[in-house]
């Protein structure tokens, strides 16, 4: 039996499992009668293991796949994901100027087409990916290659047709989660560490309502882990625990872009625009594209920092663009972005901008910079060798010996 058949069999068993709300027990249509929470937890762990095996390259292969990855360029990367014929290629052409073929038939785009957006003195790379269909996580329609490129991005733009049903958004979210992409979620506050001996140590700093010690043991034994330390810092679910054990999940920000709003009513547009993490646009009429660019900039968290040479005016032509996801936004990250050796030579920096309490502010390496700050770097002065005047020593002996040497009398 293949991996896909095993996954479908387990999903069918989970569908046959029903929970009686009155007693909290299971009504099984099979031969077993077990507790619902423990049994479903084990089934979820089995599915997670099988899906991880499904993404691994086949044994004996060199690992080189038939993908269409492009080289990273610019200060950020945005991936366009959606069903065929929702307007991804048109959106790329309008924002970047790069020609991407658009037609009235599906699967017009068959490979990855990159483009560059020049916005706020920064360069953002946008990737137009082929449309994915239901079952993309299982490899249908080159879905794995598309999702692999999306994993390397800083932001996902899920382009949806505003005239279609809301089920398209749920289908795409389900396909992305099946391969380890978690959209608009933060990593669970669970500490997990494997050990060589000592058994399983289970602790929590809060009241748990979804997971208990027995369920945690069963899930760890499903992964053949018998020595580990687990600490819950929040009321996490079984899926969160499995994600931490797997360790290969990618937590990404996603903006839901509803295109073709010119074909629906104003009430429907208002309802879509009020949904969280959503932006409504129309590529046909060029509506609300500036709001989309502003939302992309906000979600990516890019920070522009301008340099100021000593005794000169700030250079506002080419800023240093920092990001929390790409290195960080501290003064140390700013120095490393310019040159690695600059941190050792740094004495302090002078900062003008919203992150400074007064102008200018003397800051150290751990100061967090904000957008459009101006920074002047002050280096350490080189010390003169041997001191000054009468106390100047030309001896090559160690300091403790050269200090004892008799100096020449002071001239009067």
GROMACS .gro file of C-alpha atoms in nm:
model
  412
    1UNK     CA    1   0.000   0.000   0.000
    2UNK     CA    2   0.137   0.342  -0.100
    3UNK     CA    3   0.168   0.647   0.121
    4UNK     CA    4  -0.132   0.820  -0.036
    5UNK     CA    5  -0.351   0.514   0.019
    6UNK     CA    6  -0.244   0.497   0.384
    7UNK     CA    7  -0.327   0.866   0.434
    8UNK     CA    8  -0.671   0.824   0.277
    9UNK     CA    9  -0.739   0.517   0.492
   10UNK     CA   10  -0.650   0.704   0.813
   11UNK     CA   11  -0.861   1.004   0.706
   12UNK     CA   12  -1.153   0.770   0.644
   13UNK     CA   13  -1.108   0.618   0.991
   14UNK     CA   14  -1.105   0.970   1.144
   15UNK     CA   15  -1.426   1.050   0.956
   16UNK     CA   16  -1.591   0.735   1.094
   17UNK     CA   17  -1.495   0.839   1.446
   18UNK     CA   18  -1.766   1.040   1.620
   19UNK     CA   19  -1.769   1.191   1.964
   20UNK     CA   20  -2.070   1.172   2.190
   21UNK     CA   21  -2.102   1.519   2.343
   22UNK     CA   22  -2.298   1.390   2.644
   23UNK     CA   23  -2.052   1.128   2.769
   24UNK     CA   24  -1.731   1.224   2.590
   25UNK     CA   25  -1.695   0.864   2.466
   26UNK     CA   26  -1.662   0.726   2.116
   27UNK     CA   27  -1.918   0.566   1.894
   28UNK     CA   28  -1.707   0.354   1.660
   29UNK     CA   29  -1.834   0.190   1.347
   30UNK     CA   30  -1.532  -0.041   1.362
   31UNK     CA   31  -1.433  -0.302   1.617
   32UNK     CA   32  -1.245  -0.079   1.862
   33UNK     CA   33  -1.396   0.129   2.138
   34UNK     CA   34  -1.137   0.376   2.265
   35UNK     CA   35  -1.127   0.720   2.408
   36UNK     CA   36  -1.181   0.982   2.135
   37UNK     CA   37  -0.910   1.224   2.230
   38UNK     CA   38  -0.631   0.967   2.254
   39UNK     CA   39  -0.728   0.779   1.940
   40UNK     CA   40  -0.764   1.089   1.724
   41UNK     CA   41  -0.432   1.218   1.854
   42UNK     CA   42  -0.256   0.901   1.743
   43UNK     CA   43  -0.423   0.917   1.401
   44UNK     CA   44  -0.312   1.278   1.353
   45UNK     CA   45   0.044   1.181   1.441
   46UNK     CA   46   0.036   0.897   1.187
   47UNK     CA   47  -0.090   1.129   0.911
   48UNK     CA   48   0.179   1.387   0.993
   49UNK     CA   49   0.450   1.120   0.966
   50UNK     CA   50   0.316   0.993   0.633
   51UNK     CA   51   0.293   1.345   0.486
   52UNK     CA   52   0.652   1.410   0.589
   53UNK     CA   53   0.757   1.092   0.409
   54UNK     CA   54   0.557   1.203   0.107
   55UNK     CA   55   0.762   1.523   0.077
   56UNK     CA   56   1.097   1.346   0.105
   57UNK     CA   57   1.278   1.265  -0.222
   58UNK     CA   58   1.266   0.900  -0.329
   59UNK     CA   59   1.544   0.673  -0.210
   60UNK     CA   60   1.838   0.643  -0.446
   61UNK     CA   61   1.777   0.981  -0.611
   62UNK     CA   62   2.038   1.256  -0.613
   63UNK     CA   63   1.792   1.507  -0.466
   64UNK     CA   64   1.783   1.733  -0.771
   65UNK     CA   65   1.419   1.794  -0.852
   66UNK     CA   66   1.226   1.921  -1.151
   67UNK     CA   67   1.159   2.257  -0.986
   68UNK     CA   68   1.170   2.616  -1.105
   69UNK     CA   69   1.345   2.797  -0.824
   70UNK     CA   70   1.485   3.141  -0.908
   71UNK     CA   71   1.770   3.326  -0.741
   72UNK     CA   72   1.675   3.556  -0.455
   73UNK     CA   73   1.706   3.924  -0.536
   74UNK     CA   74   1.617   4.245  -0.360
   75UNK     CA   75   1.519   4.315  -0.002
   76UNK     CA   76   1.221   4.077   0.014
   77UNK     CA   77   1.035   3.810  -0.178
   78UNK     CA   78   0.660   3.778  -0.237
   79UNK     CA   79   0.494   3.470  -0.391
   80UNK     CA   80   0.160   3.477  -0.575
   81UNK     CA   81  -0.047   3.165  -0.506
   82UNK     CA   82  -0.396   3.092  -0.630
   83UNK     CA   83  -0.617   2.890  -0.857
   84UNK     CA   84  -0.574   2.920  -1.235
   85UNK     CA   85  -0.717   3.229  -1.407
   86UNK     CA   86  -0.761   3.450  -1.100
   87UNK     CA   87  -0.537   3.732  -1.226
   88UNK     CA   88  -0.189   3.652  -1.088
   89UNK     CA   89  -0.007   3.720  -1.416
   90UNK     CA   90  -0.199   4.045  -1.472
   91UNK     CA   91  -0.117   4.160  -1.120
   92UNK     CA   92   0.254   4.085  -1.172
   93UNK     CA   93   0.259   4.280  -1.498
   94UNK     CA   94   0.090   4.583  -1.344
   95UNK     CA   95   0.309   4.600  -1.032
   96UNK     CA   96   0.649   4.511  -1.179
   97UNK     CA   97   0.625   4.586  -1.551
   98UNK     CA   98   0.748   4.232  -1.628
   99UNK     CA   99   0.545   4.072  -1.904
  100UNK     CA  100   0.368   3.756  -1.795
  101UNK     CA  101   0.137   3.599  -2.049
  102UNK     CA  102  -0.230   3.623  -1.954
  103UNK     CA  103  -0.514   3.458  -2.142
  104UNK     CA  104  -0.871   3.345  -2.090
  105UNK     CA  105  -0.780   2.977  -2.056
  106UNK     CA  106  -0.645   2.805  -1.747
  107UNK     CA  107  -0.278   2.721  -1.678
  108UNK     CA  108  -0.144   3.000  -1.897
  109UNK     CA  109   0.160   3.029  -1.669
  110UNK     CA  110   0.359   2.704  -1.665
  111UNK     CA  111   0.677   2.816  -1.489
  112UNK     CA  112   0.795   3.070  -1.232
  113UNK     CA  113   0.818   3.427  -1.366
  114UNK     CA  114   1.001   3.680  -1.142
  115UNK     CA  115   0.955   4.057  -1.134
  116UNK     CA  116   1.088   4.347  -0.927
  117UNK     CA  117   0.871   4.604  -0.746
  118UNK     CA  118   1.041   4.939  -0.674
  119UNK     CA  119   0.860   5.074  -0.370
  120UNK     CA  120   0.980   5.310  -0.093
  121UNK     CA  121   1.342   5.300  -0.218
  122UNK     CA  122   1.341   4.921  -0.179
  123UNK     CA  123   1.338   4.633  -0.426
  124UNK     CA  124   1.084   4.358  -0.367
  125UNK     CA  125   1.094   4.042  -0.576
  126UNK     CA  126   0.752   3.910  -0.683
  127UNK     CA  127   0.709   3.558  -0.821
  128UNK     CA  128   0.423   3.459  -1.049
  129UNK     CA  129   0.369   3.087  -0.990
  130UNK     CA  130   0.150   2.844  -1.187
  131UNK     CA  131  -0.201   2.795  -1.056
  132UNK     CA  132  -0.247   2.510  -0.811
  133UNK     CA  133  -0.547   2.282  -0.783
  134UNK     CA  134  -0.699   2.066  -0.514
  135UNK     CA  135  -0.458   1.784  -0.436
  136UNK     CA  136  -0.147   1.999  -0.496
  137UNK     CA  137   0.008   1.872  -0.172
  138UNK     CA  138   0.002   1.522  -0.323
  139UNK     CA  139   0.184   1.637  -0.636
  140UNK     CA  140  -0.105   1.716  -0.871
  141UNK     CA  141  -0.042   1.991  -1.125
  142UNK     CA  142   0.321   2.049  -1.011
  143UNK     CA  143   0.179   2.156  -0.679
  144UNK     CA  144   0.484   2.049  -0.478
  145UNK     CA  145   0.718   2.266  -0.684
  146UNK     CA  146   0.488   2.566  -0.646
  147UNK     CA  147   0.460   2.523  -0.269
  148UNK     CA  148   0.837   2.470  -0.236
  149UNK     CA  149   0.899   2.810  -0.396
  150UNK     CA  150   0.637   2.966  -0.169
  151UNK     CA  151   0.824   2.832   0.135
  152UNK     CA  152   1.130   3.036   0.038
  153UNK     CA  153   0.930   3.361   0.030
  154UNK     CA  154   0.887   3.624   0.299
  155UNK     CA  155   0.518   3.683   0.224
  156UNK     CA  156   0.243   3.491   0.046
  157UNK     CA  157  -0.022   3.671  -0.156
  158UNK     CA  158  -0.316   3.435  -0.196
  159UNK     CA  159  -0.497   3.571  -0.503
  160UNK     CA  160  -0.868   3.478  -0.505
  161UNK     CA  161  -1.155   3.546  -0.739
  162UNK     CA  162  -1.404   3.768  -0.559
  163UNK     CA  163  -1.692   3.626  -0.763
  164UNK     CA  164  -1.619   3.265  -0.661
  165UNK     CA  165  -1.718   3.092  -0.340
  166UNK     CA  166  -1.525   3.122  -0.014
  167UNK     CA  167  -1.439   2.752  -0.042
  168UNK     CA  168  -1.141   2.833  -0.267
  169UNK     CA  169  -0.965   3.005   0.021
  170UNK     CA  170  -1.024   2.706   0.250
  171UNK     CA  171  -0.899   2.462  -0.014
  172UNK     CA  172  -0.576   2.656  -0.070
  173UNK     CA  173  -0.517   2.693   0.303
  174UNK     CA  174  -0.570   2.320   0.353
  175UNK     CA  175  -0.327   2.233   0.073
  176UNK     CA  176  -0.058   2.464   0.213
  177UNK     CA  177  -0.101   2.332   0.568
  178UNK     CA  178  -0.070   1.975   0.442
  179UNK     CA  179   0.290   2.045   0.339
  180UNK     CA  180   0.390   2.231   0.655
  181UNK     CA  181   0.300   2.593   0.577
  182UNK     CA  182   0.121   2.773   0.861
  183UNK     CA  183  -0.040   3.096   0.746
  184UNK     CA  184  -0.077   3.391   0.984
  185UNK     CA  185   0.014   3.181   1.285
  186UNK     CA  186   0.293   3.205   1.536
  187UNK     CA  187   0.501   2.909   1.655
  188UNK     CA  188   0.344   2.735   1.957
  189UNK     CA  189   0.499   2.804   2.295
  190UNK     CA  190   0.613   2.447   2.356
  191UNK     CA  191   0.965   2.352   2.462
  192UNK     CA  192   1.069   2.013   2.324
  193UNK     CA  193   1.410   1.848   2.346
  194UNK     CA  194   1.514   1.489   2.286
  195UNK     CA  195   1.734   1.318   2.541
  196UNK     CA  196   1.939   1.000   2.546
  197UNK     CA  197   1.813   0.873   2.881
  198UNK     CA  198   1.576   0.967   3.161
  199UNK     CA  199   1.238   0.891   3.005
  200UNK     CA  200   0.977   1.152   2.920
  201UNK     CA  201   0.949   1.464   3.138
  202UNK     CA  202   0.610   1.638   3.098
  203UNK     CA  203   0.545   1.981   3.254
  204UNK     CA  204   0.324   2.283   3.194
  205UNK     CA  205   0.304   2.639   3.322
  206UNK     CA  206  -0.071   2.675   3.256
  207UNK     CA  207  -0.390   2.470   3.261
  208UNK     CA  208  -0.413   2.237   2.960
  209UNK     CA  209  -0.753   2.157   2.809
  210UNK     CA  210  -0.651   1.987   2.482
  211UNK     CA  211  -0.349   1.775   2.576
  212UNK     CA  212  -0.269   1.576   2.887
  213UNK     CA  213   0.029   1.368   2.992
  214UNK     CA  214  -0.109   1.039   2.861
  215UNK     CA  215  -0.187   1.181   2.517
  216UNK     CA  216   0.160   1.336   2.498
  217UNK     CA  217   0.318   0.999   2.579
  218UNK     CA  218   0.115   0.822   2.311
  219UNK     CA  219   0.208   1.077   2.043
  220UNK     CA  220   0.578   1.061   2.134
  221UNK     CA  221   0.570   0.681   2.127
  222UNK     CA  222   0.414   0.700   1.781
  223UNK     CA  223   0.732   0.881   1.675
  224UNK     CA  224   0.941   0.623   1.865
  225UNK     CA  225   1.061   0.887   2.111
  226UNK     CA  226   1.102   0.746   2.462
  227UNK     CA  227   1.336   1.005   2.618
  228UNK     CA  228   1.243   1.371   2.589
  229UNK     CA  229   1.160   1.686   2.780
  230UNK     CA  230   0.830   1.862   2.704
  231UNK     CA  231   0.718   2.193   2.856
  232UNK     CA  232   0.389   2.362   2.763
  233UNK     CA  233   0.391   2.741   2.806
  234UNK     CA  234   0.040   2.782   2.663
  235UNK     CA  235  -0.280   2.584   2.618
  236UNK     CA  236  -0.173   2.425   2.289
  237UNK     CA  237  -0.359   2.168   2.081
  238UNK     CA  238  -0.257   1.825   1.955
  239UNK     CA  239  -0.173   1.972   1.614
  240UNK     CA  240   0.062   2.223   1.778
  241UNK     CA  241   0.244   1.947   1.964
  242UNK     CA  242   0.283   1.746   1.642
  243UNK     CA  243   0.419   2.053   1.462
  244UNK     CA  244   0.683   2.101   1.731
  245UNK     CA  245   0.785   1.734   1.718
  246UNK     CA  246   0.810   1.740   1.339
  247UNK     CA  247   1.023   2.056   1.351
  248UNK     CA  248   0.987   2.135   0.978
  249UNK     CA  249   0.694   2.376   0.984
  250UNK     CA  250   0.722   2.721   0.825
  251UNK     CA  251   0.518   3.003   0.979
  252UNK     CA  252   0.449   3.270   0.719
  253UNK     CA  253   0.242   3.583   0.681
  254UNK     CA  254  -0.031   3.575   0.418
  255UNK     CA  255  -0.247   3.845   0.263
  256UNK     CA  256  -0.570   3.737   0.092
  257UNK     CA  257  -0.609   3.941  -0.227
  258UNK     CA  258  -0.960   3.938  -0.374
  259UNK     CA  259  -0.941   4.030  -0.743
  260UNK     CA  260  -1.223   4.114  -0.989
  261UNK     CA  261  -1.428   4.319  -0.744
  262UNK     CA  262  -1.573   4.508  -1.042
  263UNK     CA  263  -1.806   4.215  -1.116
  264UNK     CA  264  -1.973   4.194  -0.771
  265UNK     CA  265  -2.190   4.429  -0.567
  266UNK     CA  266  -2.067   4.697  -0.331
  267UNK     CA  267  -2.204   4.511  -0.026
  268UNK     CA  268  -2.003   4.200  -0.113
  269UNK     CA  269  -1.691   4.413  -0.163
  270UNK     CA  270  -1.742   4.571   0.179
  271UNK     CA  271  -1.779   4.229   0.344
  272UNK     CA  272  -1.460   4.099   0.180
  273UNK     CA  273  -1.261   4.411   0.268
  274UNK     CA  274  -1.357   4.381   0.637
  275UNK     CA  275  -1.222   4.028   0.670
  276UNK     CA  276  -0.886   4.000   0.853
  277UNK     CA  277  -0.570   4.004   0.640
  278UNK     CA  278  -0.770   4.081   0.325
  279UNK     CA  279  -0.731   4.338   0.046
  280UNK     CA  280  -0.978   4.389  -0.239
  281UNK     CA  281  -0.846   4.496  -0.582
  282UNK     CA  282  -0.940   4.504  -0.948
  283UNK     CA  283  -0.663   4.455  -1.203
  284UNK     CA  284  -0.905   4.534  -1.484
  285UNK     CA  285  -0.987   4.882  -1.352
  286UNK     CA  286  -0.661   4.930  -1.155
  287UNK     CA  287  -0.845   4.974  -0.826
  288UNK     CA  288  -0.680   4.975  -0.480
  289UNK     CA  289  -0.334   4.866  -0.601
  290UNK     CA  290  -0.164   5.132  -0.389
  291UNK     CA  291  -0.333   4.992  -0.078
  292UNK     CA  292  -0.203   4.645  -0.172
  293UNK     CA  293   0.155   4.774  -0.195
  294UNK     CA  294   0.122   4.950   0.140
  295UNK     CA  295  -0.014   4.631   0.302
  296UNK     CA  296   0.273   4.426   0.156
  297UNK     CA  297   0.525   4.672   0.301
  298UNK     CA  298   0.353   4.661   0.639
  299UNK     CA  299   0.339   4.281   0.657
  300UNK     CA  300   0.700   4.231   0.548
  301UNK     CA  301   0.822   4.469   0.819
  302UNK     CA  302   1.093   4.634   0.610
  303UNK     CA  303   1.291   4.913   0.779
  304UNK     CA  304   1.485   5.179   0.585
  305UNK     CA  305   1.792   5.319   0.759
  306UNK     CA  306   1.985   5.611   0.609
  307UNK     CA  307   2.354   5.669   0.671
  308UNK     CA  308   2.514   6.002   0.771
  309UNK     CA  309   2.889   6.055   0.727
  310UNK     CA  310   3.053   6.266   0.998
  311UNK     CA  311   3.028   6.636   0.921
  312UNK     CA  312   2.808   6.581   0.613
  313UNK     CA  313   2.441   6.567   0.524
  314UNK     CA  314   2.256   6.229   0.539
  315UNK     CA  315   2.251   6.019   0.223
  316UNK     CA  316   1.885   5.970   0.132
  317UNK     CA  317   1.954   5.814  -0.208
  318UNK     CA  318   2.016   5.449  -0.113
  319UNK     CA  319   1.900   5.333   0.232
  320UNK     CA  320   2.007   5.020   0.413
  321UNK     CA  321   1.694   4.801   0.418
  322UNK     CA  322   1.660   4.574   0.722
  323UNK     CA  323   1.393   4.322   0.813
  324UNK     CA  324   1.302   4.131   1.127
  325UNK     CA  325   1.271   3.808   0.929
  326UNK     CA  326   1.602   3.865   0.750
  327UNK     CA  327   1.859   3.918   1.022
  328UNK     CA  328   1.698   4.176   1.247
  329UNK     CA  329   1.668   4.553   1.290
  330UNK     CA  330   1.922   4.635   1.562
  331UNK     CA  331   2.230   4.854   1.531
  332UNK     CA  332   2.443   4.540   1.527
  333UNK     CA  333   2.246   4.404   1.231
  334UNK     CA  334   2.287   4.741   1.058
  335UNK     CA  335   2.665   4.729   1.104
  336UNK     CA  336   2.687   4.369   0.986
  337UNK     CA  337   2.489   4.464   0.677
  338UNK     CA  338   2.757   4.720   0.588
  339UNK     CA  339   3.064   4.515   0.687
  340UNK     CA  340   3.130   4.233   0.932
  341UNK     CA  341   3.436   4.399   1.087
  342UNK     CA  342   3.250   4.722   1.167
  343UNK     CA  343   3.112   4.590   1.498
  344UNK     CA  344   3.463   4.551   1.645
  345UNK     CA  345   3.558   4.907   1.549
  346UNK     CA  346   3.232   5.064   1.670
  347UNK     CA  347   3.237   5.298   1.971
  348UNK     CA  348   2.874   5.417   1.952
  349UNK     CA  349   2.622   5.544   1.698
  350UNK     CA  350   2.421   5.865   1.676
  351UNK     CA  351   2.056   5.808   1.583
  352UNK     CA  352   1.798   6.054   1.453
  353UNK     CA  353   1.442   5.934   1.397
  354UNK     CA  354   1.139   5.782   1.564
  355UNK     CA  355   1.344   5.526   1.759
  356UNK     CA  356   1.548   5.799   1.933
  357UNK     CA  357   1.429   5.972   2.252
  358UNK     CA  358   1.619   6.289   2.166
  359UNK     CA  359   1.821   6.410   1.866
  360UNK     CA  360   2.081   6.278   1.838
  361UNK     CA  361   2.081   5.983   2.077
  362UNK     CA  362   2.394   5.786   2.165
  363UNK     CA  363   2.303   5.418   2.113
  364UNK     CA  364   2.472   5.083   2.143
  365UNK     CA  365   2.456   4.762   1.945
  366UNK     CA  366   2.122   4.641   2.086
  367UNK     CA  367   1.923   4.954   1.997
  368UNK     CA  368   1.626   4.872   1.770
  369UNK     CA  369   1.602   5.091   1.463
  370UNK     CA  370   1.276   5.199   1.302
  371UNK     CA  371   1.176   5.303   0.952
  372UNK     CA  372   1.350   5.612   0.810
  373UNK     CA  373   1.602   5.645   1.094
  374UNK     CA  374   1.933   5.825   1.028
  375UNK     CA  375   2.248   5.667   1.175
  376UNK     CA  376   2.599   5.805   1.211
  377UNK     CA  377   2.872   5.558   1.309
  378UNK     CA  378   3.148   5.670   1.546
  379UNK     CA  379   3.452   5.442   1.550
  380UNK     CA  380   3.705   5.389   1.825
  381UNK     CA  381   4.022   5.598   1.804
  382UNK     CA  382   4.348   5.415   1.757
  383UNK     CA  383   4.569   5.439   2.065
  384UNK     CA  384   4.922   5.570   2.031
  385UNK     CA  385   5.175   5.302   2.099
  386UNK     CA  386   5.392   5.353   2.403
  387UNK     CA  387   5.222   5.654   2.561
  388UNK     CA  388   5.332   6.019   2.546
  389UNK     CA  389   5.625   6.242   2.643
  390UNK     CA  390   5.847   6.125   2.925
  391UNK     CA  391   5.641   5.811   2.974
  392UNK     CA  392   5.690   5.702   2.613
  393UNK     CA  393   5.866   5.367   2.598
  394UNK     CA  394   6.059   5.225   2.305
  395UNK     CA  395   6.126   4.898   2.477
  396UNK     CA  396   6.004   4.573   2.322
  397UNK     CA  397   5.989   4.405   2.659
  398UNK     CA  398   5.658   4.311   2.822
  399UNK     CA  399   5.469   4.592   2.993
  400UNK     CA  400   5.545   4.474   3.346
  401UNK     CA  401   5.922   4.488   3.268
  402UNK     CA  402   5.929   4.801   3.055
  403UNK     CA  403   5.748   4.993   3.329
  404UNK     CA  404   6.041   4.929   3.566
  405UNK     CA  405   6.299   5.066   3.325
  406UNK     CA  406   6.447   5.396   3.428
  407UNK     CA  407   6.324   5.688   3.220
  408UNK     CA  408   6.532   5.987   3.119
  409UNK     CA  409   6.511   6.287   3.353
  410UNK     CA  410   6.254   6.550   3.268
  411UNK     CA  411   6.403   6.852   3.092
  412UNK     CA  412   6.347   7.189   3.263
   0.00000   0.00000   0.00000
